[in-house]
């Protein structure tokens, strides 16, 4: 029978300095400020990005993947798609990518086969991580995966814990849908995630996209909700969309009062 072993702490000035040094080390460079606020993606941690449907979550994900591969020499990313096809992804990212060679060499894409069993899906992901050293696993998105979609909360919780177990081999960036698209009437948070709340509870880092529709325009904001062991100076960011390249070009810190002023002008009946 498996047991949980008791351990004694090892607290000292030296170990504290070492932990502080690691916390302040940037392992993955990025141009996105909402991630830089906590010194970049943290190795072997779970990062969860929650957004409503059809408001640009995959657009941001594509931009982030390109950004990480460009700014981190030799970084390897595994992208697991549950909605898009490989052709969909190639079409979207080719509109703005400047270094296609680097993308082709350092990005691997897996497209979920809905005819596979849960065990076959899990073993396929585990096998890929076991035989290739990927710095980051991006799942777009977990809530439309066969493992998760339309399942009981208990099953969804088990899947979330299984993903957490992959952190021994990689770093996670999981995209998830909100339970509804009522974003023009409420401020979204970690409880807005679709289905089980386990994935929000066990993640170390969590971001929520807050769209605001004004007439025919869509403004996108990101809130940093969870940031384990880090102290961000800003927790609210505005995304800047490049309509010509059809990508998120950058983000900038935003005061909550500025967001609130925009939110008051949103479309409403």
mmCIF file of C-alpha atoms in Angstrom:
data_model
loop_
_atom_site.group_PDB
_atom_site.id
_atom_site.type_symbol
_atom_site.label_atom_id
_atom_site.label_comp_id
_atom_site.label_asym_id
_atom_site.label_seq_id
_atom_site.Cartn_x
_atom_site.Cartn_y
_atom_site.Cartn_z
ATOM 1 C CA UNK A 1 0.000 0.000 0.000
ATOM 2 C CA UNK A 2 1.320 3.429 -0.931
ATOM 3 C CA UNK A 3 1.933 5.782 1.996
ATOM 4 C CA UNK A 4 2.533 9.514 2.321
ATOM 5 C CA UNK A 5 5.866 9.995 4.067
ATOM 6 C CA UNK A 6 6.363 12.673 6.733
ATOM 7 C CA UNK A 7 9.295 15.028 6.167
ATOM 8 C CA UNK A 8 11.198 17.515 8.281
ATOM 9 C CA UNK A 9 11.652 21.056 6.910
ATOM 10 C CA UNK A 10 15.112 22.329 6.021
ATOM 11 C CA UNK A 11 14.925 26.083 6.576
ATOM 12 C CA UNK A 12 18.062 28.213 6.598
ATOM 13 C CA UNK A 13 19.375 31.547 5.392
ATOM 14 C CA UNK A 14 21.292 29.759 2.632
ATOM 15 C CA UNK A 15 18.285 27.769 1.379
ATOM 16 C CA UNK A 16 16.118 30.898 1.504
ATOM 17 C CA UNK A 17 18.620 32.796 -0.649
ATOM 18 C CA UNK A 18 18.691 29.915 -3.131
ATOM 19 C CA UNK A 19 14.878 29.779 -3.352
ATOM 20 C CA UNK A 20 14.693 33.552 -3.780
ATOM 21 C CA UNK A 21 17.305 33.421 -6.532
ATOM 22 C CA UNK A 22 15.305 30.747 -8.388
ATOM 23 C CA UNK A 23 12.062 32.731 -7.964
ATOM 24 C CA UNK A 24 13.707 35.784 -9.525
ATOM 25 C CA UNK A 25 15.263 33.870 -12.423
ATOM 26 C CA UNK A 26 13.575 34.259 -15.811
ATOM 27 C CA UNK A 27 13.696 30.888 -17.542
ATOM 28 C CA UNK A 28 11.524 31.754 -20.563
ATOM 29 C CA UNK A 29 11.706 35.169 -22.221
ATOM 30 C CA UNK A 30 8.525 36.733 -23.599
ATOM 31 C CA UNK A 31 7.299 40.111 -24.784
ATOM 32 C CA UNK A 32 3.982 39.650 -22.990
ATOM 33 C CA UNK A 33 3.841 41.739 -19.824
ATOM 34 C CA UNK A 34 1.096 39.742 -18.105
ATOM 35 C CA UNK A 35 3.530 36.814 -17.986
ATOM 36 C CA UNK A 36 6.630 38.890 -17.282
ATOM 37 C CA UNK A 37 4.878 40.191 -14.150
ATOM 38 C CA UNK A 38 5.753 36.910 -12.455
ATOM 39 C CA UNK A 39 9.178 36.482 -14.071
ATOM 40 C CA UNK A 40 7.929 34.502 -17.047
ATOM 41 C CA UNK A 41 6.445 31.029 -17.261
ATOM 42 C CA UNK A 42 7.669 29.045 -14.271
ATOM 43 C CA UNK A 43 9.303 25.679 -15.012
ATOM 44 C CA UNK A 44 7.348 22.586 -14.003
ATOM 45 C CA UNK A 45 4.301 24.615 -12.969
ATOM 46 C CA UNK A 46 0.718 24.636 -14.238
ATOM 47 C CA UNK A 47 -0.439 27.833 -15.961
ATOM 48 C CA UNK A 48 -4.162 28.020 -16.783
ATOM 49 C CA UNK A 49 -5.679 30.580 -19.147
ATOM 50 C CA UNK A 50 -9.484 30.906 -18.942
ATOM 51 C CA UNK A 51 -11.495 32.697 -21.644
ATOM 52 C CA UNK A 52 -15.002 32.778 -23.132
ATOM 53 C CA UNK A 53 -15.537 31.266 -26.578
ATOM 54 C CA UNK A 54 -14.872 33.216 -29.783
ATOM 55 C CA UNK A 55 -13.057 36.157 -28.189
ATOM 56 C CA UNK A 56 -9.465 35.504 -29.282
ATOM 57 C CA UNK A 57 -8.068 32.889 -26.885
ATOM 58 C CA UNK A 58 -6.490 30.857 -29.696
ATOM 59 C CA UNK A 59 -5.241 34.051 -31.334
ATOM 60 C CA UNK A 60 -3.371 34.904 -28.139
ATOM 61 C CA UNK A 61 -2.146 31.311 -27.814
ATOM 62 C CA UNK A 62 -0.713 31.366 -31.339
ATOM 63 C CA UNK A 63 1.008 34.689 -30.660
ATOM 64 C CA UNK A 64 2.462 33.381 -27.394
ATOM 65 C CA UNK A 65 3.834 30.217 -29.030
ATOM 66 C CA UNK A 66 5.521 32.254 -31.780
ATOM 67 C CA UNK A 67 6.862 34.712 -29.212
ATOM 68 C CA UNK A 68 8.357 32.013 -26.970
ATOM 69 C CA UNK A 69 10.050 30.190 -29.842
ATOM 70 C CA UNK A 70 11.517 33.408 -31.210
ATOM 71 C CA UNK A 71 12.785 34.683 -27.836
ATOM 72 C CA UNK A 72 14.125 31.403 -26.406
ATOM 73 C CA UNK A 73 16.771 29.733 -28.525
ATOM 74 C CA UNK A 74 16.325 25.972 -28.652
ATOM 75 C CA UNK A 75 13.025 25.960 -26.777
ATOM 76 C CA UNK A 76 10.768 23.069 -27.784
ATOM 77 C CA UNK A 77 6.978 23.242 -27.475
ATOM 78 C CA UNK A 78 4.366 20.506 -27.782
ATOM 79 C CA UNK A 79 0.956 21.867 -28.821
ATOM 80 C CA UNK A 80 -2.065 19.628 -28.229
ATOM 81 C CA UNK A 81 -5.133 20.748 -30.177
ATOM 82 C CA UNK A 82 -8.661 19.614 -29.316
ATOM 83 C CA UNK A 83 -10.655 21.968 -31.583
ATOM 84 C CA UNK A 84 -8.453 23.087 -34.476
ATOM 85 C CA UNK A 85 -6.920 20.930 -37.168
ATOM 86 C CA UNK A 86 -3.258 21.219 -38.088
ATOM 87 C CA UNK A 87 -4.331 23.067 -41.240
ATOM 88 C CA UNK A 88 -6.352 25.534 -39.144
ATOM 89 C CA UNK A 89 -3.311 26.240 -36.990
ATOM 90 C CA UNK A 90 -0.939 26.604 -39.946
ATOM 91 C CA UNK A 91 -3.312 29.013 -41.680
ATOM 92 C CA UNK A 92 -3.698 31.182 -38.584
ATOM 93 C CA UNK A 93 -0.046 31.382 -37.581
ATOM 94 C CA UNK A 94 1.309 31.845 -41.132
ATOM 95 C CA UNK A 95 -0.414 35.246 -41.291
ATOM 96 C CA UNK A 96 2.089 36.806 -38.912
ATOM 97 C CA UNK A 97 5.012 34.449 -38.235
ATOM 98 C CA UNK A 98 8.397 35.809 -39.372
ATOM 99 C CA UNK A 99 10.635 32.811 -38.702
ATOM 100 C CA UNK A 100 8.785 29.809 -40.113
ATOM 101 C CA UNK A 101 11.932 27.691 -39.970
ATOM 102 C CA UNK A 102 12.173 28.036 -36.202
ATOM 103 C CA UNK A 103 8.480 27.207 -35.784
ATOM 104 C CA UNK A 104 8.789 24.119 -37.987
ATOM 105 C CA UNK A 105 11.889 22.871 -36.157
ATOM 106 C CA UNK A 106 10.893 23.514 -32.544
ATOM 107 C CA UNK A 107 7.119 23.072 -32.470
ATOM 108 C CA UNK A 108 5.364 19.701 -32.503
ATOM 109 C CA UNK A 109 1.588 19.528 -32.937
ATOM 110 C CA UNK A 110 -0.738 16.756 -31.820
ATOM 111 C CA UNK A 111 -4.383 16.874 -32.920
ATOM 112 C CA UNK A 112 -6.793 14.959 -30.717
ATOM 113 C CA UNK A 113 -8.431 11.942 -32.322
ATOM 114 C CA UNK A 114 -11.898 11.699 -30.800
ATOM 115 C CA UNK A 115 -12.086 8.012 -31.774
ATOM 116 C CA UNK A 116 -9.253 7.180 -29.351
ATOM 117 C CA UNK A 117 -10.042 5.952 -25.860
ATOM 118 C CA UNK A 118 -9.118 8.026 -22.815
ATOM 119 C CA UNK A 119 -6.229 5.674 -22.089
ATOM 120 C CA UNK A 120 -4.942 5.920 -25.670
ATOM 121 C CA UNK A 121 -5.042 9.740 -25.527
ATOM 122 C CA UNK A 122 -3.209 9.870 -22.205
ATOM 123 C CA UNK A 123 -0.606 7.325 -23.267
ATOM 124 C CA UNK A 124 0.006 9.206 -26.535
ATOM 125 C CA UNK A 125 0.761 12.427 -24.645
ATOM 126 C CA UNK A 126 2.848 10.661 -21.991
ATOM 127 C CA UNK A 127 4.822 8.779 -24.645
ATOM 128 C CA UNK A 128 5.597 11.978 -26.548
ATOM 129 C CA UNK A 129 6.796 13.721 -23.367
ATOM 130 C CA UNK A 130 8.837 10.694 -22.342
ATOM 131 C CA UNK A 131 10.789 10.414 -25.596
ATOM 132 C CA UNK A 132 11.298 14.105 -26.377
ATOM 133 C CA UNK A 133 12.282 16.855 -23.965
ATOM 134 C CA UNK A 134 9.653 19.548 -24.376
ATOM 135 C CA UNK A 135 10.048 22.704 -22.332
ATOM 136 C CA UNK A 136 6.331 23.477 -22.597
ATOM 137 C CA UNK A 137 3.094 21.594 -23.253
ATOM 138 C CA UNK A 138 0.282 23.849 -24.506
ATOM 139 C CA UNK A 139 -3.241 22.391 -24.514
ATOM 140 C CA UNK A 140 -5.801 24.312 -26.598
ATOM 141 C CA UNK A 141 -8.077 23.554 -25.004
ATOM 142 C CA UNK A 142 -8.741 21.209 -22.121
ATOM 143 C CA UNK A 143 -12.499 21.844 -21.860
ATOM 144 C CA UNK A 144 -13.119 20.604 -25.418
ATOM 145 C CA UNK A 145 -10.914 17.543 -25.026
ATOM 146 C CA UNK A 146 -12.598 14.146 -25.137
ATOM 147 C CA UNK A 147 -10.971 13.536 -21.744
ATOM 148 C CA UNK A 148 -12.894 16.446 -20.231
ATOM 149 C CA UNK A 149 -15.838 17.601 -22.322
ATOM 150 C CA UNK A 150 -19.325 16.620 -21.066
ATOM 151 C CA UNK A 151 -17.811 14.472 -18.316
ATOM 152 C CA UNK A 152 -18.889 14.335 -14.684
ATOM 153 C CA UNK A 153 -17.126 16.723 -12.340
ATOM 154 C CA UNK A 154 -15.370 13.796 -10.639
ATOM 155 C CA UNK A 155 -13.897 12.657 -13.969
ATOM 156 C CA UNK A 156 -12.841 16.204 -14.882
ATOM 157 C CA UNK A 157 -11.079 16.504 -11.529
ATOM 158 C CA UNK A 158 -9.202 13.270 -12.179
ATOM 159 C CA UNK A 159 -8.103 14.533 -15.598
ATOM 160 C CA UNK A 160 -6.892 17.805 -14.051
ATOM 161 C CA UNK A 161 -4.842 15.848 -11.513
ATOM 162 C CA UNK A 162 -3.444 13.680 -14.339
ATOM 163 C CA UNK A 163 -2.275 16.803 -16.185
ATOM 164 C CA UNK A 164 -0.706 18.026 -12.941
ATOM 165 C CA UNK A 165 1.281 14.808 -12.844
ATOM 166 C CA UNK A 166 2.913 15.673 -16.176
ATOM 167 C CA UNK A 167 4.788 18.543 -14.511
ATOM 168 C CA UNK A 168 7.666 16.238 -13.641
ATOM 169 C CA UNK A 169 8.487 16.179 -17.371
ATOM 170 C CA UNK A 170 7.455 19.622 -18.622
ATOM 171 C CA UNK A 171 5.745 22.960 -17.952
ATOM 172 C CA UNK A 172 2.012 23.334 -18.643
ATOM 173 C CA UNK A 173 -0.033 26.085 -20.279
ATOM 174 C CA UNK A 174 -3.657 24.948 -20.406
ATOM 175 C CA UNK A 175 -6.432 26.908 -22.111
ATOM 176 C CA UNK A 176 -9.985 26.495 -20.790
ATOM 177 C CA UNK A 177 -13.416 27.887 -21.636
ATOM 178 C CA UNK A 178 -15.631 29.791 -19.233
ATOM 179 C CA UNK A 179 -18.952 28.236 -18.257
ATOM 180 C CA UNK A 180 -20.897 30.885 -20.167
ATOM 181 C CA UNK A 181 -20.397 33.828 -22.519
ATOM 182 C CA UNK A 182 -22.005 36.319 -20.172
ATOM 183 C CA UNK A 183 -18.797 38.365 -20.064
ATOM 184 C CA UNK A 184 -20.496 41.640 -20.994
ATOM 185 C CA UNK A 185 -22.473 41.556 -17.742
ATOM 186 C CA UNK A 186 -19.982 40.354 -15.133
ATOM 187 C CA UNK A 187 -16.343 40.389 -14.109
ATOM 188 C CA UNK A 188 -14.928 36.936 -14.782
ATOM 189 C CA UNK A 189 -12.647 35.138 -12.321
ATOM 190 C CA UNK A 190 -11.263 31.672 -11.560
ATOM 191 C CA UNK A 191 -14.734 30.374 -10.646
ATOM 192 C CA UNK A 192 -15.965 31.157 -14.172
ATOM 193 C CA UNK A 193 -14.202 28.105 -15.629
ATOM 194 C CA UNK A 194 -16.412 25.518 -17.329
ATOM 195 C CA UNK A 195 -17.059 22.361 -15.330
ATOM 196 C CA UNK A 196 -14.902 21.251 -12.402
ATOM 197 C CA UNK A 197 -13.066 23.927 -10.418
ATOM 198 C CA UNK A 198 -10.216 21.522 -9.610
ATOM 199 C CA UNK A 199 -8.004 22.770 -12.417
ATOM 200 C CA UNK A 200 -8.317 26.342 -11.115
ATOM 201 C CA UNK A 201 -7.623 25.225 -7.565
ATOM 202 C CA UNK A 202 -4.489 23.186 -8.298
ATOM 203 C CA UNK A 203 -2.885 25.546 -10.826
ATOM 204 C CA UNK A 204 -0.024 27.722 -9.619
ATOM 205 C CA UNK A 205 -0.696 30.466 -12.169
ATOM 206 C CA UNK A 206 -4.056 31.484 -13.579
ATOM 207 C CA UNK A 207 -5.150 34.186 -16.011
ATOM 208 C CA UNK A 208 -8.637 35.202 -17.107
ATOM 209 C CA UNK A 209 -9.498 36.992 -20.352
ATOM 210 C CA UNK A 210 -12.179 39.671 -19.921
ATOM 211 C CA UNK A 211 -13.553 40.823 -23.281
ATOM 212 C CA UNK A 212 -15.637 43.983 -23.610
ATOM 213 C CA UNK A 213 -17.830 44.569 -26.663
ATOM 214 C CA UNK A 214 -18.466 48.192 -27.608
ATOM 215 C CA UNK A 215 -20.636 48.603 -30.712
ATOM 216 C CA UNK A 216 -18.810 46.496 -33.337
ATOM 217 C CA UNK A 217 -15.471 46.554 -31.507
ATOM 218 C CA UNK A 218 -14.011 43.982 -29.140
ATOM 219 C CA UNK A 219 -11.548 44.994 -26.457
ATOM 220 C CA UNK A 220 -9.636 42.289 -24.629
ATOM 221 C CA UNK A 221 -8.192 42.427 -21.130
ATOM 222 C CA UNK A 222 -6.314 39.883 -19.029
ATOM 223 C CA UNK A 223 -6.352 39.557 -15.262
ATOM 224 C CA UNK A 224 -3.581 37.733 -13.421
ATOM 225 C CA UNK A 225 -5.548 35.837 -10.760
ATOM 226 C CA UNK A 226 -2.996 33.382 -9.313
ATOM 227 C CA UNK A 227 0.780 33.816 -9.116
ATOM 228 C CA UNK A 228 2.247 31.313 -6.661
ATOM 229 C CA UNK A 229 5.446 32.581 -5.032
ATOM 230 C CA UNK A 230 5.548 35.746 -7.150
ATOM 231 C CA UNK A 231 4.468 39.349 -6.512
ATOM 232 C CA UNK A 232 3.258 41.078 -9.726
ATOM 233 C CA UNK A 233 3.285 44.877 -9.805
ATOM 234 C CA UNK A 234 0.283 44.848 -12.150
ATOM 235 C CA UNK A 235 -2.592 42.379 -12.457
ATOM 236 C CA UNK A 236 -4.682 43.977 -15.214
ATOM 237 C CA UNK A 237 -3.548 44.179 -18.851
ATOM 238 C CA UNK A 238 -4.991 45.363 -22.133
ATOM 239 C CA UNK A 239 -4.274 43.304 -25.252
ATOM 240 C CA UNK A 240 -3.340 45.158 -28.437
ATOM 241 C CA UNK A 241 -4.689 43.523 -31.597
ATOM 242 C CA UNK A 242 -3.005 43.979 -34.983
ATOM 243 C CA UNK A 243 -5.892 43.811 -37.484
ATOM 244 C CA UNK A 244 -3.553 43.642 -40.479
ATOM 245 C CA UNK A 245 -1.620 40.605 -39.237
ATOM 246 C CA UNK A 246 -4.624 39.294 -37.266
ATOM 247 C CA UNK A 247 -2.633 38.630 -34.126
ATOM 248 C CA UNK A 248 -2.063 40.008 -30.630
ATOM 249 C CA UNK A 249 1.004 42.199 -31.066
ATOM 250 C CA UNK A 250 1.529 43.168 -27.430
ATOM 251 C CA UNK A 251 -0.108 43.953 -24.093
ATOM 252 C CA UNK A 252 0.193 46.836 -21.680
ATOM 253 C CA UNK A 253 -0.645 47.362 -17.988
ATOM 254 C CA UNK A 254 -4.069 48.862 -17.346
ATOM 255 C CA UNK A 255 -5.453 50.472 -14.222
ATOM 256 C CA UNK A 256 -8.683 48.904 -12.992
ATOM 257 C CA UNK A 257 -10.388 52.300 -13.039
ATOM 258 C CA UNK A 258 -9.582 52.632 -16.750
ATOM 259 C CA UNK A 259 -11.041 49.192 -17.405
ATOM 260 C CA UNK A 260 -14.138 50.059 -15.377
ATOM 261 C CA UNK A 261 -14.685 53.197 -17.473
ATOM 262 C CA UNK A 262 -14.574 51.106 -20.661
ATOM 263 C CA UNK A 263 -16.828 48.430 -19.145
ATOM 264 C CA UNK A 264 -19.514 51.052 -18.449
ATOM 265 C CA UNK A 265 -19.640 51.746 -22.218
ATOM 266 C CA UNK A 266 -20.163 48.083 -23.143
ATOM 267 C CA UNK A 267 -23.039 46.865 -25.301
ATOM 268 C CA UNK A 268 -26.110 46.200 -23.180
ATOM 269 C CA UNK A 269 -29.847 46.111 -23.580
#
